[in-house]
Tab-separated table of C-alpha atoms in Angstrom:
chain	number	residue	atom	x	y	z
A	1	UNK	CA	25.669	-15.585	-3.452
A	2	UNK	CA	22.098	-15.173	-4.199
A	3	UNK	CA	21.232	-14.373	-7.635
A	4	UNK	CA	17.968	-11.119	-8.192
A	5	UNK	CA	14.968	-12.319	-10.005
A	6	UNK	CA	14.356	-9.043	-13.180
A	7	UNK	CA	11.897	-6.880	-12.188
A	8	UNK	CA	10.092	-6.525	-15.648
A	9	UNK	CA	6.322	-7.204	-15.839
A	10	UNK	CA	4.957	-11.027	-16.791
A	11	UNK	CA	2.139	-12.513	-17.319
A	12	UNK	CA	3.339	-14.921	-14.796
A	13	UNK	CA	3.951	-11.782	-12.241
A	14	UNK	CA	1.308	-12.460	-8.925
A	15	UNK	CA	-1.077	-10.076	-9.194
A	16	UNK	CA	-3.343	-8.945	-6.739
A	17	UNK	CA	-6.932	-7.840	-7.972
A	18	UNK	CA	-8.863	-4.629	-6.237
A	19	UNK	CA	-12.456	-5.437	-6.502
A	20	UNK	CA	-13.606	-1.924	-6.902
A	21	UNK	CA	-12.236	1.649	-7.682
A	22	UNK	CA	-13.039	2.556	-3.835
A	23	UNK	CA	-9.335	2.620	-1.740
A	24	UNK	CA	-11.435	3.231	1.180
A	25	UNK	CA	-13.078	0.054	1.187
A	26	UNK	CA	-12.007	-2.409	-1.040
A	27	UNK	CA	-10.351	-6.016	-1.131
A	28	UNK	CA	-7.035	-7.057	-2.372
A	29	UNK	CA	-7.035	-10.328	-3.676
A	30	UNK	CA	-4.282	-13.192	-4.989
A	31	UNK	CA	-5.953	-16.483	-4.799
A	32	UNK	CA	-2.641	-17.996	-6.492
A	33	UNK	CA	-0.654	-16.493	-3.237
A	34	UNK	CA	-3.829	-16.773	-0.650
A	35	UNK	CA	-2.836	-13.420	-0.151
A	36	UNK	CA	-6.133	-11.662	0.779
A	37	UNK	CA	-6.714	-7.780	2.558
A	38	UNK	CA	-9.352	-5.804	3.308
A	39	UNK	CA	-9.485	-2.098	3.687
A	40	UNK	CA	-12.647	-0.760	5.793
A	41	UNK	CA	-13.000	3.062	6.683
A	42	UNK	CA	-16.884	3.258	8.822
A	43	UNK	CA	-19.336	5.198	8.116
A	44	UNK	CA	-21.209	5.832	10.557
A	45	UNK	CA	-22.121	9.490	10.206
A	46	UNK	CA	-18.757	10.314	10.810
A	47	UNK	CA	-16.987	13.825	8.580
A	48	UNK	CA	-15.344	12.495	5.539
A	49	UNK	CA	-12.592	14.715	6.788
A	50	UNK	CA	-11.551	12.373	9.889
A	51	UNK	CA	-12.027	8.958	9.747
A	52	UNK	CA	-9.673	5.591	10.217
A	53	UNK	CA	-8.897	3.323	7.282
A	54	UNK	CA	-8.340	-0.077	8.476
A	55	UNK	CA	-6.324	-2.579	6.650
A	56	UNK	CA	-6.373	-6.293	7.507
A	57	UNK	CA	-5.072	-9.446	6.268
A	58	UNK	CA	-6.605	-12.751	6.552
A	59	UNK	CA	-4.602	-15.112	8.376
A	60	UNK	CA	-5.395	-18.935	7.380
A	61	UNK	CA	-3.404	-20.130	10.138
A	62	UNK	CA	-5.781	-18.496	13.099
A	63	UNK	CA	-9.193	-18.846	10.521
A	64	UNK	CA	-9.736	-14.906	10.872
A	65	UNK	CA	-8.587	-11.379	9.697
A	66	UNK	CA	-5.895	-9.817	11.433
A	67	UNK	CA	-5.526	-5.973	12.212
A	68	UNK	CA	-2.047	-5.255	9.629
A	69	UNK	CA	-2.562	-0.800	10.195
A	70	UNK	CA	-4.763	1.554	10.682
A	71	UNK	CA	-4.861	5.221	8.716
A	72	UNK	CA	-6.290	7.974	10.619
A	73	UNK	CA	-7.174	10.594	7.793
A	74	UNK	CA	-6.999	14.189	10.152
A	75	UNK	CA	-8.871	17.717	8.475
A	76	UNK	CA	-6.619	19.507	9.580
A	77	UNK	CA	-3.423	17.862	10.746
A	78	UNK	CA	-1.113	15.046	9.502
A	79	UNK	CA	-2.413	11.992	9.021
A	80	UNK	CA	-1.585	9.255	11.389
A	81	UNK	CA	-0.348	5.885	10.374
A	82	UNK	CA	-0.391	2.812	12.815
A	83	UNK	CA	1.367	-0.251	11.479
A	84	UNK	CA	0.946	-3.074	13.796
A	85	UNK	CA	3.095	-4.645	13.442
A	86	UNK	CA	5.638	-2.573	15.040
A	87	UNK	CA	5.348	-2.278	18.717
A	88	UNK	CA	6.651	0.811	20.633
A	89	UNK	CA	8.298	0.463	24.146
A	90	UNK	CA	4.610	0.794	25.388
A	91	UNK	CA	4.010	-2.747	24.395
A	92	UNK	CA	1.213	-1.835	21.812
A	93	UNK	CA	1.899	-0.234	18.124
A	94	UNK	CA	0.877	3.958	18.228
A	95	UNK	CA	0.226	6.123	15.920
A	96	UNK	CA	2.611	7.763	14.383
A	97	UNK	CA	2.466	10.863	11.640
A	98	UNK	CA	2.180	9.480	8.365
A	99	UNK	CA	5.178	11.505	7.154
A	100	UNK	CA	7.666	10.106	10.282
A	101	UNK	CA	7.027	6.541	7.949
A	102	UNK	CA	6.407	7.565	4.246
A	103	UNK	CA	8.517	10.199	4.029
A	104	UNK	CA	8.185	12.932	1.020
A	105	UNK	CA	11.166	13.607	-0.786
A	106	UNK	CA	9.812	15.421	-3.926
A	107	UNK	CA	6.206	16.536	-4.571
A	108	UNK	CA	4.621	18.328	-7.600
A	109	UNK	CA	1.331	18.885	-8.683
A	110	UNK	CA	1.990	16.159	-10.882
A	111	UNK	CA	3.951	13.282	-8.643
A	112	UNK	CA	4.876	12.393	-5.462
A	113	UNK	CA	7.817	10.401	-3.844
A	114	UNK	CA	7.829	8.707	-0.506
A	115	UNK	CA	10.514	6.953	1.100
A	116	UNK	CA	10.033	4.382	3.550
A	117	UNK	CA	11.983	2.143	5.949
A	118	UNK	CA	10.600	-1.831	5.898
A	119	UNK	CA	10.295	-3.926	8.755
A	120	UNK	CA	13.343	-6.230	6.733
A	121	UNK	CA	15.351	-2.870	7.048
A	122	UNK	CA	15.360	-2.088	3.912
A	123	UNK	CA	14.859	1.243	2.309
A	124	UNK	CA	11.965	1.469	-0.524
A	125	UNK	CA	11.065	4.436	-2.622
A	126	UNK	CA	7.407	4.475	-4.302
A	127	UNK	CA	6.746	7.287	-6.738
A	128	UNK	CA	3.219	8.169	-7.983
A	129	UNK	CA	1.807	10.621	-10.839
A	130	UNK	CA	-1.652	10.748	-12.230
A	131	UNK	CA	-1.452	7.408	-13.904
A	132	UNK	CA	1.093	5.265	-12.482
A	133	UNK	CA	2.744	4.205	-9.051
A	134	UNK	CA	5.832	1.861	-8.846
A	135	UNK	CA	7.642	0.641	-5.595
A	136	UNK	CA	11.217	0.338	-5.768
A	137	UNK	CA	13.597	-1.232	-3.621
A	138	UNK	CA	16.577	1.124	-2.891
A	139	UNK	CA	19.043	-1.300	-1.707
A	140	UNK	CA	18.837	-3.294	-5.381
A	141	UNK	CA	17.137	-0.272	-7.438
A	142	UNK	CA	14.609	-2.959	-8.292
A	143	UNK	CA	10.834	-2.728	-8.777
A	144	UNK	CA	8.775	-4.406	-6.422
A	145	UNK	CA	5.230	-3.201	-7.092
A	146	UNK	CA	3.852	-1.323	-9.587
A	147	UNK	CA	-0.220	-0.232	-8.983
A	148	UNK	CA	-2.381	-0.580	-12.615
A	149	UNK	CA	-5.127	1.521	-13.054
A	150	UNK	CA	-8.345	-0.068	-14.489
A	151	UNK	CA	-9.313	0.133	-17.690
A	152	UNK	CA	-12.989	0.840	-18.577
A	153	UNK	CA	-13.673	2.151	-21.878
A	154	UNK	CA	-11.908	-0.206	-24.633
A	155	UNK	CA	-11.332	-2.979	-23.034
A	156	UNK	CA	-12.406	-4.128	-19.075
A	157	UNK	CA	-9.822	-4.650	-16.770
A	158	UNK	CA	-10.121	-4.415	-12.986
A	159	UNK	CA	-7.180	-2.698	-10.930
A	160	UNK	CA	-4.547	-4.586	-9.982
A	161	UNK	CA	-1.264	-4.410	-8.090
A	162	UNK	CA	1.507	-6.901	-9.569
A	163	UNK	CA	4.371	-7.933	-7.748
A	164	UNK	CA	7.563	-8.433	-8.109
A	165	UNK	CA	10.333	-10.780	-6.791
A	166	UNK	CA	11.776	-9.018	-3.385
A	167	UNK	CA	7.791	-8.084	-2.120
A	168	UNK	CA	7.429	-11.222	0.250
A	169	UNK	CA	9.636	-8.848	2.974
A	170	UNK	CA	6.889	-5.869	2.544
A	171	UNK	CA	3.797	-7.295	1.622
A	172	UNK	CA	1.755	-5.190	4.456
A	173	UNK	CA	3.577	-2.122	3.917
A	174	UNK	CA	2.501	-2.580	0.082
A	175	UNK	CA	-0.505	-2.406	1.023
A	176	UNK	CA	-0.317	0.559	2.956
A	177	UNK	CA	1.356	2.392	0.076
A	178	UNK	CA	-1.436	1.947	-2.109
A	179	UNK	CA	-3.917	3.374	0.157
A	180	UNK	CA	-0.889	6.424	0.757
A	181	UNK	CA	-1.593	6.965	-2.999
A	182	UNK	CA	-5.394	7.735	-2.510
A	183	UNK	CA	-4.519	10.223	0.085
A	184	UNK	CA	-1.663	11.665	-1.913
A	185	UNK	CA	-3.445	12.705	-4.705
A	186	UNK	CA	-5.321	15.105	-2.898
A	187	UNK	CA	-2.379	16.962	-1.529
């Protein structure tokens, strides 16, 4: 029977560095894991209203980035969420709306908790308020992720995500969450 790993934060905990405040483009980096992603939303003249986040992972295997989801942000209709990873009957992965896959369960003007299915089949729970976001696995009650904001006036520290044991499953949906908090805080 297979022991859990504690959840509690380390300074041996893989951590993986934003390298700006931006969660429309940015880069998510663990040189320790060679975990490495890249979110991209063009701008080319587009409305800040509508546009699609992309979110890619490079693959050192193939030498290149590959496509992990795309986030179409919608004025004025739900946003759409393609995860590529999960191919429809068509043969291709579609867009789906984002609340069929992070689905809100509670919502204040304060917080917000989504619900998720992984691709491991697993259920995970993230909740985010104004200065904190933690993934939790529901199966275990464990934490997997937990988003820390940068700090800028006493002391510089970039924004980081650190993970915990049980994220290796999820890492591309973790990814995805993150850039769910961005668009949740508007809401």
């Amino acid at each position: 029977m297979a022991t859990s790993q504690p959840s509690s934060p380390s300074a041996d905990s893989p951590r993986l560095i934003l390298s700006n405040a931006s969660l429309r483009n940015n880069a998510f980096d663990c040189d320790a894991l060679s975990l490495h992603y890249r979110l991209s939303t063009p701008t080319d003249g587009t409305s800040k209203l509508q546009h699609v986040t992309q979110i890619s992972r490079w693959d050192a295997h193939l030498g290149r980035e590959i496509l992990v989801a795309e986030w179409a942000k919608k004025a004025f209709k739900n946003d759409q969420l393609k995860m590529c990873s999960e191919v429809r009957s068509s043969g291709e992965a579609e867009f789906v709306p984002v609340n069929d896959v992070l689905r809100k369960t509670t919502s204040t003007i304060f917080s917000v908790v989504r619900t998720f299915t992984a691709n491991n089949g697993k259920h995970y729970t993230w909740k985010a308020d104004p200065i904190s976001m933690k993934l939790y696995c529901e199966d275990n009650k464990q934490e997997v992720a937990s988003y820390h904001q940068p700090h800028l006036v006493f002391s510089h520290r970039e924004a980081y995500i650190e993970l915990f044991y049980g994220y290796e499953d999820i890492i591309d949906y973790r990814c995805d969450m993150c850039h769910c908090r961005e668009n949740s805080q508007g809401e």
